[in-house]
Amino acid sequence: MTSSERGRWAVTGSKMRLPTSVVVAGCVATGGCVAGGAQGSGGSNVSPDQNREEELSEYARVLGIDDPPAVEVVREVSPEDQVDAIRECMGESGFAVSDPQSADLEWDVPQGQDEAFSLAIYVCNARYPIAQEYRAPLDADGRGGLYDHWVSETIPCLESLGYSVDVPPSRDSFMAGAVWDPRASTMEQVMADVSQGRWASEDSVYGQECPTEPG
């Protein structure tokens, strides 16, 4: 990833709002976080450790980190607790949120600190992963429905808005546990447009214009 591409993710010297769908990195990639430790059936054959390794690799790619460091897990958390853990961890790394009273994770990234910011948010996510009990995969019908929705609805919609989307894995590969989400290859592009005022937030695209959740 080039420096100009990386700049689209953490725009130097501007306000940076970290998308929730990236903060909770494991939820979508494994088929969706669930509340209360409910278990899906007919899910992935991929081990939790392998899933997390793949998720972190994809997250590093999105952030523009070519050689991500090995990070020791501090503790596993719930999706809700992860937001607080990320906020505290980033503060300890020198990136305090812009508004401590806000539920959003938003930072003013100082000039020239975009790479340091990306590394810090990667490390903080790796330190506080979503616990396996909240990461139960969707059942086969749910996972298949999600894939079909992304391929037939979300991707064409994103492309109609001018976004470049990576070629998805085959349906069989996805059903077998392949880690893929159309947001991964478009988030930088969307956030660039957010910073330029085209959209109010990434949710304007992934929640309203091109919903990633089946209706």
JSON list of N, CA and C in Angstrom, two decimals, residues 9 16-25 59 62-63 82-83 105-107 117 121 125 183 187-188 190-191 194 201-203 206:
[
{"chain": "A", "resi": 9, "resn": "TRP", "atom": "N", "xyz": [-6.84, 6.54, 4.73]},
{"chain": "A", "resi": 9, "resn": "TRP", "atom": "CA", "xyz": [-7.39, 5.89, 5.92]},
{"chain": "A", "resi": 9, "resn": "TRP", "atom": "C", "xyz": [-7.30, 6.81, 7.12]},
{"chain": "A", "resi": 16, "resn": "MET", "atom": "N", "xyz": [-10.22, 11.97, 12.78]},
{"chain": "A", "resi": 16, "resn": "MET", "atom": "CA", "xyz": [-10.33, 10.58, 12.34]},
{"chain": "A", "resi": 16, "resn": "MET", "atom": "C", "xyz": [-11.34, 9.84, 13.19]},
{"chain": "A", "resi": 17, "resn": "ARG", "atom": "N", "xyz": [-12.37, 9.32, 12.57]},
{"chain": "A", "resi": 17, "resn": "ARG", "atom": "CA", "xyz": [-13.36, 8.51, 13.29]},
{"chain": "A", "resi": 17, "resn": "ARG", "atom": "C", "xyz": [-13.17, 7.07, 12.87]},
{"chain": "A", "resi": 18, "resn": "LEU", "atom": "N", "xyz": [-12.86, 6.22, 13.83]},
{"chain": "A", "resi": 18, "resn": "LEU", "atom": "CA", "xyz": [-12.62, 4.84, 13.49]},
{"chain": "A", "resi": 18, "resn": "LEU", "atom": "C", "xyz": [-13.94, 4.11, 13.30]},
{"chain": "A", "resi": 19, "resn": "PRO", "atom": "N", "xyz": [-14.13, 3.47, 12.14]},
{"chain": "A", "resi": 19, "resn": "PRO", "atom": "CA", "xyz": [-15.39, 2.77, 11.89]},
{"chain": "A", "resi": 19, "resn": "PRO", "atom": "C", "xyz": [-15.59, 1.63, 12.87]},
{"chain": "A", "resi": 20, "resn": "THR", "atom": "N", "xyz": [-16.80, 1.51, 13.40]},
{"chain": "A", "resi": 20, "resn": "THR", "atom": "CA", "xyz": [-17.11, 0.43, 14.33]},
{"chain": "A", "resi": 20, "resn": "THR", "atom": "C", "xyz": [-16.88, -0.92, 13.69]},
{"chain": "A", "resi": 21, "resn": "SER", "atom": "N", "xyz": [-17.18, -1.03, 12.40]},
{"chain": "A", "resi": 21, "resn": "SER", "atom": "CA", "xyz": [-17.03, -2.33, 11.73]},
{"chain": "A", "resi": 21, "resn": "SER", "atom": "C", "xyz": [-15.59, -2.76, 11.62]},
{"chain": "A", "resi": 22, "resn": "VAL", "atom": "N", "xyz": [-14.67, -1.84, 11.80]},
{"chain": "A", "resi": 22, "resn": "VAL", "atom": "CA", "xyz": [-13.27, -2.22, 11.80]},
{"chain": "A", "resi": 22, "resn": "VAL", "atom": "C", "xyz": [-12.76, -2.39, 13.22]},
{"chain": "A", "resi": 23, "resn": "VAL", "atom": "N", "xyz": [-13.26, -1.57, 14.15]},
{"chain": "A", "resi": 23, "resn": "VAL", "atom": "CA", "xyz": [-12.86, -1.74, 15.55]},
{"chain": "A", "resi": 23, "resn": "VAL", "atom": "C", "xyz": [-13.19, -3.14, 16.01]},
{"chain": "A", "resi": 24, "resn": "VAL", "atom": "N", "xyz": [-14.42, -3.55, 15.77]},
{"chain": "A", "resi": 24, "resn": "VAL", "atom": "CA", "xyz": [-14.82, -4.90, 16.15]},
{"chain": "A", "resi": 24, "resn": "VAL", "atom": "C", "xyz": [-14.47, -5.81, 14.98]},
{"chain": "A", "resi": 25, "resn": "ALA", "atom": "N", "xyz": [-13.18, -6.01, 14.80]},
{"chain": "A", "resi": 25, "resn": "ALA", "atom": "CA", "xyz": [-12.66, -6.61, 13.58]},
{"chain": "A", "resi": 25, "resn": "ALA", "atom": "C", "xyz": [-13.13, -8.04, 13.37]},
{"chain": "A", "resi": 59, "resn": "TYR", "atom": "N", "xyz": [-6.73, -6.80, 8.72]},
{"chain": "A", "resi": 59, "resn": "TYR", "atom": "CA", "xyz": [-6.79, -5.49, 9.38]},
{"chain": "A", "resi": 59, "resn": "TYR", "atom": "C", "xyz": [-5.51, -4.70, 9.13]},
{"chain": "A", "resi": 62, "resn": "VAL", "atom": "N", "xyz": [-5.65, -3.32, 5.63]},
{"chain": "A", "resi": 62, "resn": "VAL", "atom": "CA", "xyz": [-6.52, -2.16, 5.53]},
{"chain": "A", "resi": 62, "resn": "VAL", "atom": "C", "xyz": [-5.85, -0.91, 6.09]},
{"chain": "A", "resi": 63, "resn": "LEU", "atom": "N", "xyz": [-5.11, -1.09, 7.18]},
{"chain": "A", "resi": 63, "resn": "LEU", "atom": "CA", "xyz": [-4.44, 0.05, 7.83]},
{"chain": "A", "resi": 63, "resn": "LEU", "atom": "C", "xyz": [-3.15, 0.46, 7.13]},
{"chain": "A", "resi": 82, "resn": "GLN", "atom": "N", "xyz": [-14.95, -3.82, 24.20]},
{"chain": "A", "resi": 82, "resn": "GLN", "atom": "CA", "xyz": [-13.80, -3.56, 23.36]},
{"chain": "A", "resi": 82, "resn": "GLN", "atom": "C", "xyz": [-13.67, -2.07, 23.04]},
{"chain": "A", "resi": 83, "resn": "VAL", "atom": "N", "xyz": [-14.80, -1.41, 22.87]},
{"chain": "A", "resi": 83, "resn": "VAL", "atom": "CA", "xyz": [-14.77, 0.02, 22.55]},
{"chain": "A", "resi": 83, "resn": "VAL", "atom": "C", "xyz": [-14.07, 0.79, 23.67]},
{"chain": "A", "resi": 105, "resn": "LEU", "atom": "N", "xyz": [-15.63, 6.56, 18.66]},
{"chain": "A", "resi": 105, "resn": "LEU", "atom": "CA", "xyz": [-14.17, 6.61, 18.75]},
{"chain": "A", "resi": 105, "resn": "LEU", "atom": "C", "xyz": [-13.68, 7.56, 17.67]},
{"chain": "A", "resi": 106, "resn": "GLU", "atom": "N", "xyz": [-13.29, 8.74, 18.09]},
{"chain": "A", "resi": 106, "resn": "GLU", "atom": "CA", "xyz": [-12.90, 9.77, 17.14]},
{"chain": "A", "resi": 106, "resn": "GLU", "atom": "C", "xyz": [-11.65, 10.48, 17.66]},
{"chain": "A", "resi": 107, "resn": "TRP", "atom": "N", "xyz": [-10.67, 10.66, 16.77]},
{"chain": "A", "resi": 107, "resn": "TRP", "atom": "CA", "xyz": [-9.41, 11.29, 17.15]},
{"chain": "A", "resi": 107, "resn": "TRP", "atom": "C", "xyz": [-9.06, 12.41, 16.20]},
{"chain": "A", "resi": 117, "resn": "PHE", "atom": "N", "xyz": [-0.54, 6.38, 14.21]},
{"chain": "A", "resi": 117, "resn": "PHE", "atom": "CA", "xyz": [-1.93, 6.14, 14.60]},
{"chain": "A", "resi": 117, "resn": "PHE", "atom": "C", "xyz": [-2.38, 4.76, 14.12]},
{"chain": "A", "resi": 121, "resn": "ILE", "atom": "N", "xyz": [-3.63, 1.70, 16.61]},
{"chain": "A", "resi": 121, "resn": "ILE", "atom": "CA", "xyz": [-4.97, 1.12, 16.60]},
{"chain": "A", "resi": 121, "resn": "ILE", "atom": "C", "xyz": [-4.90, -0.37, 16.28]},
{"chain": "A", "resi": 125, "resn": "ASN", "atom": "N", "xyz": [-6.26, -3.19, 19.03]},
{"chain": "A", "resi": 125, "resn": "ASN", "atom": "CA", "xyz": [-7.23, -4.22, 18.65]},
{"chain": "A", "resi": 125, "resn": "ASN", "atom": "C", "xyz": [-6.70, -5.61, 18.92]},
{"chain": "A", "resi": 183, "resn": "ARG", "atom": "N", "xyz": [-16.54, -4.64, 3.00]},
{"chain": "A", "resi": 183, "resn": "ARG", "atom": "CA", "xyz": [-16.11, -3.39, 3.63]},
{"chain": "A", "resi": 183, "resn": "ARG", "atom": "C", "xyz": [-14.59, -3.29, 3.71]},
{"chain": "A", "resi": 187, "resn": "MET", "atom": "N", "xyz": [-13.35, 0.37, 2.73]},
{"chain": "A", "resi": 187, "resn": "MET", "atom": "CA", "xyz": [-13.42, 1.26, 3.88]},
{"chain": "A", "resi": 187, "resn": "MET", "atom": "C", "xyz": [-12.54, 2.49, 3.71]},
{"chain": "A", "resi": 188, "resn": "GLU", "atom": "N", "xyz": [-11.33, 2.31, 3.21]},
{"chain": "A", "resi": 188, "resn": "GLU", "atom": "CA", "xyz": [-10.45, 3.47, 3.01]},
{"chain": "A", "resi": 188, "resn": "GLU", "atom": "C", "xyz": [-11.08, 4.46, 2.05]},
{"chain": "A", "resi": 190, "resn": "VAL", "atom": "N", "xyz": [-14.27, 4.84, 1.31]},
{"chain": "A", "resi": 190, "resn": "VAL", "atom": "CA", "xyz": [-15.44, 5.46, 1.92]},
{"chain": "A", "resi": 190, "resn": "VAL", "atom": "C", "xyz": [-15.02, 6.52, 2.93]},
{"chain": "A", "resi": 191, "resn": "MET", "atom": "N", "xyz": [-14.03, 6.19, 3.78]},
{"chain": "A", "resi": 191, "resn": "MET", "atom": "CA", "xyz": [-13.60, 7.15, 4.79]},
{"chain": "A", "resi": 191, "resn": "MET", "atom": "C", "xyz": [-12.97, 8.39, 4.16]},
{"chain": "A", "resi": 194, "resn": "VAL", "atom": "N", "xyz": [-15.88, 10.42, 3.40]},
{"chain": "A", "resi": 194, "resn": "VAL", "atom": "CA", "xyz": [-16.41, 10.98, 4.65]},
{"chain": "A", "resi": 194, "resn": "VAL", "atom": "C", "xyz": [-15.61, 12.23, 5.03]},
{"chain": "A", "resi": 201, "resn": "SER", "atom": "N", "xyz": [-20.96, 9.75, 7.61]},
{"chain": "A", "resi": 201, "resn": "SER", "atom": "CA", "xyz": [-20.15, 8.74, 8.27]},
{"chain": "A", "resi": 201, "resn": "SER", "atom": "C", "xyz": [-20.14, 7.51, 7.39]},
{"chain": "A", "resi": 202, "resn": "GLU", "atom": "N", "xyz": [-19.35, 6.49, 7.78]},
{"chain": "A", "resi": 202, "resn": "GLU", "atom": "CA", "xyz": [-19.33, 5.26, 7.00]},
{"chain": "A", "resi": 202, "resn": "GLU", "atom": "C", "xyz": [-20.69, 4.56, 7.04]},
{"chain": "A", "resi": 203, "resn": "ASP", "atom": "N", "xyz": [-21.47, 4.80, 8.09]},
{"chain": "A", "resi": 203, "resn": "ASP", "atom": "CA", "xyz": [-22.78, 4.18, 8.18]},
{"chain": "A", "resi": 203, "resn": "ASP", "atom": "C", "xyz": [-23.73, 4.71, 7.10]},
{"chain": "A", "resi": 206, "resn": "TYR", "atom": "N", "xyz": [-22.63, 2.02, 4.39]},
{"chain": "A", "resi": 206, "resn": "TYR", "atom": "CA", "xyz": [-22.84, 0.60, 4.70]},
{"chain": "A", "resi": 206, "resn": "TYR", "atom": "C", "xyz": [-24.16, 0.32, 5.42]}
]
